[in-house]
Amino acid sequence: MSLSILILIDVVAILILTFGLYWPRHRRKNMVVAYLTANIGVAAVASVLASSSINAGLGLGVFGILSIIRLRSDELDHTDIAYYFGALALGLFAGLGGSLTWATPVMTVAILAALYIGDHPELFPQYRNQVINLDSAYTDEPALVMRLESLLNAKVHRVTERKTDLVNDTTSVDVRYELPRSEAGRPFLAASPFATGRQ
C-alpha cells in the first residue's frame, strides 16, 4: 500500500475522529489542535524513521515521553486520553503502514468504531461520576451514602472518600451513581453549592 494512500486514510480518519466524534460530543477547542497536530506529527516522523537507519524503537520511545509530558501538562479525563491515544495510533498506522498493508485501514476503522461506541451518549446515559465537597464531616459510610442519594436523587453505587476534615467539618468524596431513567437525559447540574464535578 503506497504511502500517499496511507496518508490520505490517516487524514480522513483524524478528521472524523476530531470533527465527527470528539468536537460534537465534548466541544473542547484546545484538544482539537492537540489531536490534529499529534496525529500529523506522529505520521510524519514515523514515516521518516521507517525509511531511515534510525532505530524505530528509539523514535517511538521519544513519542512516548512527549505524550506523557503533554498529558501531564493539563487536566484531561479518561475520555480525552482515549481520543489522544487514538490520534497517536492513527498517525503510527500511516507512518509505519508500509509493512502493514491492508491491516492499516482495518485497524483505523476499528479505532474509530471503538471511540464511536464507547463514547456514545446513549451508552449508559444514567451513570455518572462526580466529585462532591460536603459541608459536613462523615465518618459513617451508610450515613454518607444516604446523604449523597438525597442530594443527587440517585442510586449511589460506589463512594470513595478523598478527604474527611474533622476540623473544618467537610468531606470530599468521589461518587459513582445512577440517575433514574426519567432524569438520565437532563443536563448535568451541580447537586449543591458545595458540589463540583463532572459527568
mmCIF file with all atom_site columns, C-alpha atoms in Angstrom:
data_model
loop_
_atom_site.group_PDB
_atom_site.id
_atom_site.type_symbol
_atom_site.label_atom_id
_atom_site.label_alt_id
_atom_site.label_comp_id
_atom_site.label_asym_id
_atom_site.label_entity_id
_atom_site.label_seq_id
_atom_site.pdbx_PDB_ins_code
_atom_site.Cartn_x
_atom_site.Cartn_y
_atom_site.Cartn_z
_atom_site.occupancy
_atom_site.B_iso_or_equiv
_atom_site.pdbx_formal_charge
_atom_site.auth_seq_id
_atom_site.auth_comp_id
_atom_site.auth_asym_id
_atom_site.auth_atom_id
_atom_site.pdbx_PDB_model_num
ATOM 1   C CA . MET A 1 1   ? 0.000   0.000  0.000  1.00 0.00 ? 1   MET A CA 1
ATOM 2   C CA . SER A 1 2   ? 1.542   3.308  -1.090 1.00 0.00 ? 2   SER A CA 1
ATOM 3   C CA . LEU A 1 3   ? 2.449   5.995  1.403  1.00 0.00 ? 3   LEU A CA 1
ATOM 4   C CA . SER A 1 4   ? 0.170   8.528  -0.278 1.00 0.00 ? 4   SER A CA 1
ATOM 5   C CA . ILE A 1 5   ? -2.866  6.275  0.210  1.00 0.00 ? 5   ILE A CA 1
ATOM 6   C CA . LEU A 1 6   ? -1.916  5.675  3.844  1.00 0.00 ? 6   LEU A CA 1
ATOM 7   C CA . ILE A 1 7   ? -1.569  9.401  4.467  1.00 0.00 ? 7   ILE A CA 1
ATOM 8   C CA . LEU A 1 8   ? -4.940  10.023 2.816  1.00 0.00 ? 8   LEU A CA 1
ATOM 9   C CA . ILE A 1 9   ? -6.557  7.374  5.034  1.00 0.00 ? 9   ILE A CA 1
ATOM 10  C CA . ASP A 1 10  ? -4.944  8.950  8.088  1.00 0.00 ? 10  ASP A CA 1
ATOM 11  C CA . VAL A 1 11  ? -6.112  12.466 7.182  1.00 0.00 ? 11  VAL A CA 1
ATOM 12  C CA . VAL A 1 12  ? -9.686  11.278 6.658  1.00 0.00 ? 12  VAL A CA 1
ATOM 13  C CA . ALA A 1 13  ? -9.586  9.258  9.900  1.00 0.00 ? 13  ALA A CA 1
ATOM 14  C CA . ILE A 1 14  ? -8.241  12.082 12.077 1.00 0.00 ? 14  ILE A CA 1
ATOM 15  C CA . LEU A 1 15  ? -10.813 14.496 10.639 1.00 0.00 ? 15  LEU A CA 1
ATOM 16  C CA . ILE A 1 16  ? -13.574 12.016 11.504 1.00 0.00 ? 16  ILE A CA 1
ATOM 17  C CA . LEU A 1 17  ? -12.124 11.466 14.989 1.00 0.00 ? 17  LEU A CA 1
ATOM 18  C CA . THR A 1 18  ? -11.728 15.181 15.707 1.00 0.00 ? 18  THR A CA 1
ATOM 19  C CA . PHE A 1 19  ? -14.652 16.864 13.968 1.00 0.00 ? 19  PHE A CA 1
ATOM 20  C CA . GLY A 1 20  ? -17.062 13.948 13.591 1.00 0.00 ? 20  GLY A CA 1
ATOM 21  C CA . LEU A 1 21  ? -16.741 12.364 17.041 1.00 0.00 ? 21  LEU A CA 1
ATOM 22  C CA . TYR A 1 22  ? -14.862 14.476 19.577 1.00 0.00 ? 22  TYR A CA 1
ATOM 23  C CA . TRP A 1 23  ? -15.967 18.039 18.811 1.00 0.00 ? 23  TRP A CA 1
ATOM 24  C CA . PRO A 1 24  ? -19.750 17.396 18.594 1.00 0.00 ? 24  PRO A CA 1
ATOM 25  C CA . ARG A 1 25  ? -19.663 15.478 21.878 1.00 0.00 ? 25  ARG A CA 1
ATOM 26  C CA . HIS A 1 26  ? -17.197 17.445 24.015 1.00 0.00 ? 26  HIS A CA 1
ATOM 27  C CA . ARG A 1 27  ? -16.676 20.927 22.492 1.00 0.00 ? 27  ARG A CA 1
ATOM 28  C CA . ARG A 1 28  ? -13.166 21.345 23.919 1.00 0.00 ? 28  ARG A CA 1
ATOM 29  C CA . LYS A 1 29  ? -11.380 23.565 21.426 1.00 0.00 ? 29  LYS A CA 1
ATOM 30  C CA . ASN A 1 30  ? -7.852  23.236 22.789 1.00 0.00 ? 30  ASN A CA 1
ATOM 31  C CA . MET A 1 31  ? -7.932  19.472 22.259 1.00 0.00 ? 31  MET A CA 1
ATOM 32  C CA . VAL A 1 32  ? -8.784  19.867 18.566 1.00 0.00 ? 32  VAL A CA 1
ATOM 33  C CA . VAL A 1 33  ? -5.381  21.337 17.740 1.00 0.00 ? 33  VAL A CA 1
ATOM 34  C CA . ALA A 1 34  ? -3.714  18.755 20.026 1.00 0.00 ? 34  ALA A CA 1
ATOM 35  C CA . TYR A 1 35  ? -5.291  15.799 18.211 1.00 0.00 ? 35  TYR A CA 1
ATOM 36  C CA . LEU A 1 36  ? -4.631  17.160 14.720 1.00 0.00 ? 36  LEU A CA 1
ATOM 37  C CA . THR A 1 37  ? -1.025  18.146 15.438 1.00 0.00 ? 37  THR A CA 1
ATOM 38  C CA . ALA A 1 38  ? -0.171  14.973 17.348 1.00 0.00 ? 38  ALA A CA 1
ATOM 39  C CA . ASN A 1 39  ? -1.599  12.776 14.601 1.00 0.00 ? 39  ASN A CA 1
ATOM 40  C CA . ILE A 1 40  ? 0.083   14.501 11.671 1.00 0.00 ? 40  ILE A CA 1
ATOM 41  C CA . GLY A 1 41  ? 3.335   14.903 13.588 1.00 0.00 ? 41  GLY A CA 1
ATOM 42  C CA . VAL A 1 42  ? 3.472   11.239 14.542 1.00 0.00 ? 42  VAL A CA 1
ATOM 43  C CA . ALA A 1 43  ? 2.679   10.163 10.977 1.00 0.00 ? 43  ALA A CA 1
ATOM 44  C CA . ALA A 1 44  ? 5.400   12.400 9.542  1.00 0.00 ? 44  ALA A CA 1
ATOM 45  C CA . VAL A 1 45  ? 8.152   11.411 11.970 1.00 0.00 ? 45  VAL A CA 1
ATOM 46  C CA . ALA A 1 46  ? 7.212   7.710  11.926 1.00 0.00 ? 46  ALA A CA 1
ATOM 47  C CA . SER A 1 47  ? 7.435   7.661  8.131  1.00 0.00 ? 47  SER A CA 1
ATOM 48  C CA . VAL A 1 48  ? 10.918  9.226  8.322  1.00 0.00 ? 48  VAL A CA 1
ATOM 49  C CA . LEU A 1 49  ? 12.026  6.703  10.958 1.00 0.00 ? 49  LEU A CA 1
ATOM 50  C CA . ALA A 1 50  ? 10.646  3.817  8.913  1.00 0.00 ? 50  ALA A CA 1
ATOM 51  C CA . SER A 1 51  ? 12.660  4.845  5.862  1.00 0.00 ? 51  SER A CA 1
ATOM 52  C CA . SER A 1 52  ? 15.938  5.613  7.635  1.00 0.00 ? 52  SER A CA 1
ATOM 53  C CA . SER A 1 53  ? 18.596  3.804  9.617  1.00 0.00 ? 53  SER A CA 1
ATOM 54  C CA . ILE A 1 54  ? 17.428  5.388  12.887 1.00 0.00 ? 54  ILE A CA 1
ATOM 55  C CA . ASN A 1 55  ? 16.178  2.822  15.355 1.00 0.00 ? 55  ASN A CA 1
ATOM 56  C CA . ALA A 1 56  ? 12.365  2.898  15.278 1.00 0.00 ? 56  ALA A CA 1
ATOM 57  C CA . GLY A 1 57  ? 12.190  1.878  18.941 1.00 0.00 ? 57  GLY A CA 1
ATOM 58  C CA . LEU A 1 58  ? 14.153  4.986  19.893 1.00 0.00 ? 58  LEU A CA 1
ATOM 59  C CA . GLY A 1 59  ? 11.783  7.181  17.911 1.00 0.00 ? 59  GLY A CA 1
ATOM 60  C CA . LEU A 1 60  ? 8.691   5.627  19.453 1.00 0.00 ? 60  LEU A CA 1
ATOM 61  C CA . GLY A 1 61  ? 10.231  5.997  22.899 1.00 0.00 ? 61  GLY A CA 1
ATOM 62  C CA . VAL A 1 62  ? 10.656  9.730  22.276 1.00 0.00 ? 62  VAL A CA 1
ATOM 63  C CA . PHE A 1 63  ? 6.995   9.940  21.256 1.00 0.00 ? 63  PHE A CA 1
ATOM 64  C CA . GLY A 1 64  ? 6.024   8.173  24.480 1.00 0.00 ? 64  GLY A CA 1
ATOM 65  C CA . ILE A 1 65  ? 7.962   10.670 26.581 1.00 0.00 ? 65  ILE A CA 1
ATOM 66  C CA . LEU A 1 66  ? 6.431   13.620 24.732 1.00 0.00 ? 66  LEU A CA 1
ATOM 67  C CA . SER A 1 67  ? 2.954   12.158 25.161 1.00 0.00 ? 67  SER A CA 1
ATOM 68  C CA . ILE A 1 68  ? 3.408   11.766 28.911 1.00 0.00 ? 68  ILE A CA 1
ATOM 69  C CA . ILE A 1 69  ? 4.613   15.366 29.208 1.00 0.00 ? 69  ILE A CA 1
ATOM 70  C CA . ARG A 1 70  ? 1.639   16.617 27.198 1.00 0.00 ? 70  ARG A CA 1
ATOM 71  C CA . LEU A 1 71  ? -0.899  14.597 29.177 1.00 0.00 ? 71  LEU A CA 1
ATOM 72  C CA . ARG A 1 72  ? 0.542   15.783 32.493 1.00 0.00 ? 72  ARG A CA 1
ATOM 73  C CA . SER A 1 73  ? 0.535   19.444 31.475 1.00 0.00 ? 73  SER A CA 1
ATOM 74  C CA . ASP A 1 74  ? -3.245  19.832 31.665 1.00 0.00 ? 74  ASP A CA 1
ATOM 75  C CA . GLU A 1 75  ? -6.163  18.132 33.365 1.00 0.00 ? 75  GLU A CA 1
ATOM 76  C CA . LEU A 1 76  ? -7.547  15.501 30.996 1.00 0.00 ? 76  LEU A CA 1
ATOM 77  C CA . ASP A 1 77  ? -10.200 12.947 31.791 1.00 0.00 ? 77  ASP A CA 1
ATOM 78  C CA . HIS A 1 78  ? -10.037 9.372  30.550 1.00 0.00 ? 78  HIS A CA 1
ATOM 79  C CA . THR A 1 79  ? -12.178 10.145 27.516 1.00 0.00 ? 79  THR A CA 1
ATOM 80  C CA . ASP A 1 80  ? -9.797  12.869 26.330 1.00 0.00 ? 80  ASP A CA 1
ATOM 81  C CA . ILE A 1 81  ? -6.867  10.496 26.835 1.00 0.00 ? 81  ILE A CA 1
ATOM 82  C CA . ALA A 1 82  ? -8.620  7.775  24.814 1.00 0.00 ? 82  ALA A CA 1
ATOM 83  C CA . TYR A 1 83  ? -9.072  10.169 21.887 1.00 0.00 ? 83  TYR A CA 1
ATOM 84  C CA . TYR A 1 84  ? -5.478  11.322 22.291 1.00 0.00 ? 84  TYR A CA 1
ATOM 85  C CA . PHE A 1 85  ? -4.054  7.817  22.004 1.00 0.00 ? 85  PHE A CA 1
ATOM 86  C CA . GLY A 1 86  ? -6.448  7.088  19.166 1.00 0.00 ? 86  GLY A CA 1
ATOM 87  C CA . ALA A 1 87  ? -4.977  10.046 17.273 1.00 0.00 ? 87  ALA A CA 1
ATOM 88  C CA . LEU A 1 88  ? -1.441  8.805  18.003 1.00 0.00 ? 88  LEU A CA 1
ATOM 89  C CA . ALA A 1 89  ? -2.264  5.274  16.862 1.00 0.00 ? 89  ALA A CA 1
ATOM 90  C CA . LEU A 1 90  ? -3.772  6.514  13.596 1.00 0.00 ? 90  LEU A CA 1
ATOM 91  C CA . GLY A 1 91  ? -0.632  8.511  12.931 1.00 0.00 ? 91  GLY A CA 1
ATOM 92  C CA . LEU A 1 92  ? 1.575   5.492  13.603 1.00 0.00 ? 92  LEU A CA 1
ATOM 93  C CA . PHE A 1 93  ? -0.503  3.350  11.249 1.00 0.00 ? 93  PHE A CA 1
ATOM 94  C CA . ALA A 1 94  ? 0.070   5.868  8.468  1.00 0.00 ? 94  ALA A CA 1
ATOM 95  C CA . GLY A 1 95  ? 3.769   6.402  9.172  1.00 0.00 ? 95  GLY A CA 1
ATOM 96  C CA . LEU A 1 96  ? 4.677   2.733  9.616  1.00 0.00 ? 96  LEU A CA 1
ATOM 97  C CA . GLY A 1 97  ? 1.956   1.340  7.374  1.00 0.00 ? 97  GLY A CA 1
ATOM 98  C CA . GLY A 1 98  ? 4.260   0.295  4.573  1.00 0.00 ? 98  GLY A CA 1
ATOM 99  C CA . SER A 1 99  ? 4.636   -3.098 6.259  1.00 0.00 ? 99  SER A CA 1
ATOM 100 C CA . LEU A 1 100 ? 1.029   -3.344 7.478  1.00 0.00 ? 100 LEU A CA 1
ATOM 101 C CA . THR A 1 101 ? -0.674  -3.478 4.044  1.00 0.00 ? 101 THR A CA 1
ATOM 102 C CA . TRP A 1 102 ? -4.463  -3.816 4.390  1.00 0.00 ? 102 TRP A CA 1
ATOM 103 C CA . ALA A 1 103 ? -4.314  -4.160 8.170  1.00 0.00 ? 103 ALA A CA 1
ATOM 104 C CA . THR A 1 104 ? -3.944  -0.367 8.336  1.00 0.00 ? 104 THR A CA 1
ATOM 105 C CA . PRO A 1 105 ? -7.430  0.618  7.099  1.00 0.00 ? 105 PRO A CA 1
ATOM 106 C CA . VAL A 1 106 ? -8.982  -2.236 9.083  1.00 0.00 ? 106 VAL A CA 1
ATOM 107 C CA . MET A 1 107 ? -7.375  -1.106 12.349 1.00 0.00 ? 107 MET A CA 1
ATOM 108 C CA . THR A 1 108 ? -8.180  2.514  11.527 1.00 0.00 ? 108 THR A CA 1
ATOM 109 C CA . VAL A 1 109 ? -11.864 1.660  11.234 1.00 0.00 ? 109 VAL A CA 1
ATOM 110 C CA . ALA A 1 110 ? -11.620 -0.396 14.449 1.00 0.00 ? 110 ALA A CA 1
ATOM 111 C CA . ILE A 1 111 ? -10.247 2.579  16.405 1.00 0.00 ? 111 ILE A CA 1
ATOM 112 C CA . LEU A 1 112 ? -12.927 4.935  15.098 1.00 0.00 ? 112 LEU A CA 1
ATOM 113 C CA . ALA A 1 113 ? -15.634 2.356  15.838 1.00 0.00 ? 113 ALA A CA 1
ATOM 114 C CA . ALA A 1 114 ? -14.332 1.876  19.396 1.00 0.00 ? 114 ALA A CA 1
ATOM 115 C CA . LEU A 1 115 ? -14.458 5.624  20.038 1.00 0.00 ? 115 LEU A CA 1
ATOM 116 C CA . TYR A 1 116 ? -17.862 5.973  18.422 1.00 0.00 ? 116 TYR A CA 1
ATOM 117 C CA . ILE A 1 117 ? -19.405 3.182  20.518 1.00 0.00 ? 117 ILE A CA 1
ATOM 118 C CA . GLY A 1 118 ? -17.507 3.651  23.769 1.00 0.00 ? 118 GLY A CA 1
ATOM 119 C CA . ASP A 1 119 ? -18.138 7.407  23.924 1.00 0.00 ? 119 ASP A CA 1
ATOM 120 C CA . HIS A 1 120 ? -21.681 7.331  22.565 1.00 0.00 ? 120 HIS A CA 1
ATOM 121 C CA . PRO A 1 121 ? -24.067 9.484  24.659 1.00 0.00 ? 121 PRO A CA 1
ATOM 122 C CA . GLU A 1 122 ? -26.678 6.728  24.608 1.00 0.00 ? 122 GLU A CA 1
ATOM 123 C CA . LEU A 1 123 ? -24.314 4.202  26.209 1.00 0.00 ? 123 LEU A CA 1
ATOM 124 C CA . PHE A 1 124 ? -25.185 4.020  29.935 1.00 0.00 ? 124 PHE A CA 1
ATOM 125 C CA . PRO A 1 125 ? -26.658 7.556  29.938 1.00 0.00 ? 125 PRO A CA 1
ATOM 126 C CA . GLN A 1 126 ? -27.924 7.336  33.514 1.00 0.00 ? 126 GLN A CA 1
ATOM 127 C CA . TYR A 1 127 ? -24.499 6.546  35.026 1.00 0.00 ? 127 TYR A CA 1
ATOM 128 C CA . ARG A 1 128 ? -22.456 9.485  36.285 1.00 0.00 ? 128 ARG A CA 1
ATOM 129 C CA . ASN A 1 129 ? -19.284 10.229 38.201 1.00 0.00 ? 129 ASN A CA 1
ATOM 130 C CA . GLN A 1 130 ? -18.845 13.347 40.316 1.00 0.00 ? 130 GLN A CA 1
ATOM 131 C CA . VAL A 1 131 ? -16.523 14.784 42.944 1.00 0.00 ? 131 VAL A CA 1
ATOM 132 C CA . ILE A 1 132 ? -18.560 16.386 45.732 1.00 0.00 ? 132 ILE A CA 1
ATOM 133 C CA . ASN A 1 133 ? -17.426 18.541 48.653 1.00 0.00 ? 133 ASN A CA 1
ATOM 134 C CA . LEU A 1 134 ? -19.917 18.222 51.514 1.00 0.00 ? 134 LEU A CA 1
ATOM 135 C CA . ASP A 1 135 ? -20.330 20.799 54.266 1.00 0.00 ? 135 ASP A CA 1
ATOM 136 C CA . SER A 1 136 ? -20.227 18.113 56.971 1.00 0.00 ? 136 SER A CA 1
ATOM 137 C CA . ALA A 1 137 ? -17.628 15.601 58.121 1.00 0.00 ? 137 ALA A CA 1
ATOM 138 C CA . TYR A 1 138 ? -18.798 11.993 57.707 1.00 0.00 ? 138 TYR A CA 1
ATOM 139 C CA . THR A 1 139 ? -17.099 9.014  59.328 1.00 0.00 ? 139 THR A CA 1
ATOM 140 C CA . ASP A 1 140 ? -20.105 6.700  58.957 1.00 0.00 ? 140 ASP A CA 1
ATOM 141 C CA . GLU A 1 141 ? -20.338 5.376  55.393 1.00 0.00 ? 141 GLU A CA 1
ATOM 142 C CA . PRO A 1 142 ? -24.062 4.418  55.427 1.00 0.00 ? 142 PRO A CA 1
ATOM 143 C CA . ALA A 1 143 ? -24.940 7.928  56.595 1.00 0.00 ? 143 ALA A CA 1
ATOM 144 C CA . LEU A 1 144 ? -22.686 9.382  53.891 1.00 0.00 ? 144 LEU A CA 1
ATOM 145 C CA . VAL A 1 145 ? -24.362 7.276  51.194 1.00 0.00 ? 145 VAL A CA 1
ATOM 146 C CA . MET A 1 146 ? -27.808 8.279  52.444 1.00 0.00 ? 146 MET A CA 1
ATOM 147 C CA . ARG A 1 147 ? -26.856 11.976 52.298 1.00 0.00 ? 147 ARG A CA 1
ATOM 148 C CA . LEU A 1 148 ? -25.456 11.637 48.791 1.00 0.00 ? 148 LEU A CA 1
ATOM 149 C CA . GLU A 1 149 ? -28.505 9.774  47.491 1.00 0.00 ? 149 GLU A CA 1
ATOM 150 C CA . SER A 1 150 ? -30.698 12.507 48.924 1.00 0.00 ? 150 SER A CA 1
ATOM 151 C CA . LEU A 1 151 ? -28.625 15.253 47.298 1.00 0.00 ? 151 LEU A CA 1
ATOM 152 C CA . LEU A 1 152 ? -28.296 13.554 43.930 1.00 0.00 ? 152 LEU A CA 1
ATOM 153 C CA . ASN A 1 153 ? -31.717 11.918 43.817 1.00 0.00 ? 153 ASN A CA 1
ATOM 154 C CA . ALA A 1 154 ? -29.925 8.831  42.523 1.00 0.00 ? 154 ALA A CA 1
ATOM 155 C CA . LYS A 1 155 ? -28.733 5.364  43.456 1.00 0.00 ? 155 LYS A CA 1
ATOM 156 C CA . VAL A 1 156 ? -25.147 5.514  44.716 1.00 0.00 ? 156 VAL A CA 1
ATOM 157 C CA . HIS A 1 157 ? -23.068 2.544  43.562 1.00 0.00 ? 157 HIS A CA 1
ATOM 158 C CA . ARG A 1 158 ? -19.665 3.483  44.939 1.00 0.00 ? 158 ARG A CA 1
ATOM 159 C CA . VAL A 1 159 ? -18.222 6.174  47.197 1.00 0.00 ? 159 VAL A CA 1
ATOM 160 C CA . THR A 1 160 ? -14.519 6.879  47.630 1.00 0.00 ? 160 THR A CA 1
ATOM 161 C CA . GLU A 1 161 ? -13.688 9.303  50.415 1.00 0.00 ? 161 GLU A CA 1
ATOM 162 C CA . ARG A 1 162 ? -10.912 11.588 49.253 1.00 0.00 ? 162 ARG A CA 1
ATOM 163 C CA . LYS A 1 163 ? -10.681 13.715 52.396 1.00 0.00 ? 163 LYS A CA 1
ATOM 164 C CA . THR A 1 164 ? -12.516 13.985 55.703 1.00 0.00 ? 164 THR A CA 1
ATOM 165 C CA . ASP A 1 165 ? -11.694 17.190 57.575 1.00 0.00 ? 165 ASP A CA 1
ATOM 166 C CA . LEU A 1 166 ? -12.933 16.999 61.168 1.00 0.00 ? 166 LEU A CA 1
ATOM 167 C CA . VAL A 1 167 ? -11.545 20.455 61.988 1.00 0.00 ? 167 VAL A CA 1
ATOM 168 C CA . ASN A 1 168 ? -13.366 22.322 59.223 1.00 0.00 ? 168 ASN A CA 1
ATOM 169 C CA . ASP A 1 169 ? -16.290 19.854 59.183 1.00 0.00 ? 169 ASP A CA 1
ATOM 170 C CA . THR A 1 170 ? -16.089 18.936 55.474 1.00 0.00 ? 170 THR A CA 1
ATOM 171 C CA . THR A 1 171 ? -15.902 15.757 53.413 1.00 0.00 ? 171 THR A CA 1
ATOM 172 C CA . SER A 1 172 ? -14.690 15.353 49.842 1.00 0.00 ? 172 SER A CA 1
ATOM 173 C CA . VAL A 1 173 ? -15.885 12.230 48.010 1.00 0.00 ? 173 VAL A CA 1
ATOM 174 C CA . ASP A 1 174 ? -15.767 10.699 44.547 1.00 0.00 ? 174 ASP A CA 1
ATOM 175 C CA . VAL A 1 175 ? -19.236 9.307  43.802 1.00 0.00 ? 175 VAL A CA 1
ATOM 176 C CA . ARG A 1 176 ? -20.401 6.904  41.104 1.00 0.00 ? 176 ARG A CA 1
ATOM 177 C CA . TYR A 1 177 ? -24.159 6.862  40.847 1.00 0.00 ? 177 TYR A CA 1
ATOM 178 C CA . GLU A 1 178 ? -27.133 6.013  38.658 1.00 0.00 ? 178 GLU A CA 1
ATOM 179 C CA . LEU A 1 179 ? -29.857 8.516  37.867 1.00 0.00 ? 179 LEU A CA 1
ATOM 180 C CA . PRO A 1 180 ? -33.489 7.471  37.463 1.00 0.00 ? 180 PRO A CA 1
ATOM 181 C CA . ARG A 1 181 ? -34.289 6.782  33.804 1.00 0.00 ? 181 ARG A CA 1
ATOM 182 C CA . SER A 1 182 ? -36.664 9.738  33.730 1.00 0.00 ? 182 SER A CA 1
ATOM 183 C CA . GLU A 1 183 ? -33.765 12.111 34.540 1.00 0.00 ? 183 GLU A CA 1
ATOM 184 C CA . ALA A 1 184 ? -30.961 10.455 32.537 1.00 0.00 ? 184 ALA A CA 1
ATOM 185 C CA . GLY A 1 185 ? -31.356 12.802 29.576 1.00 0.00 ? 185 GLY A CA 1
ATOM 186 C CA . ARG A 1 186 ? -31.487 16.017 31.615 1.00 0.00 ? 186 ARG A CA 1
ATOM 187 C CA . PRO A 1 187 ? -28.451 18.359 31.540 1.00 0.00 ? 187 PRO A CA 1
ATOM 188 C CA . PHE A 1 188 ? -25.945 17.988 34.347 1.00 0.00 ? 188 PHE A CA 1
ATOM 189 C CA . LEU A 1 189 ? -26.401 20.286 37.352 1.00 0.00 ? 189 LEU A CA 1
ATOM 190 C CA . ALA A 1 190 ? -24.314 20.508 40.488 1.00 0.00 ? 190 ALA A CA 1
ATOM 191 C CA . ALA A 1 191 ? -26.045 18.817 43.400 1.00 0.00 ? 191 ALA A CA 1
ATOM 192 C CA . SER A 1 192 ? -25.496 21.734 45.783 1.00 0.00 ? 192 SER A CA 1
ATOM 193 C CA . PRO A 1 193 ? -23.495 24.956 46.145 1.00 0.00 ? 193 PRO A CA 1
ATOM 194 C CA . PHE A 1 194 ? -20.776 22.814 47.706 1.00 0.00 ? 194 PHE A CA 1
ATOM 195 C CA . ALA A 1 195 ? -20.660 20.268 44.876 1.00 0.00 ? 195 ALA A CA 1
ATOM 196 C CA . THR A 1 196 ? -18.238 20.279 41.989 1.00 0.00 ? 196 THR A CA 1
ATOM 197 C CA . GLY A 1 197 ? -17.658 17.556 39.473 1.00 0.00 ? 197 GLY A CA 1
ATOM 198 C CA . ARG A 1 198 ? -18.109 16.145 36.005 1.00 0.00 ? 198 ARG A CA 1
ATOM 199 C CA . GLN A 1 199 ? -20.316 13.696 34.167 1.00 0.00 ? 199 GLN A CA 1
#
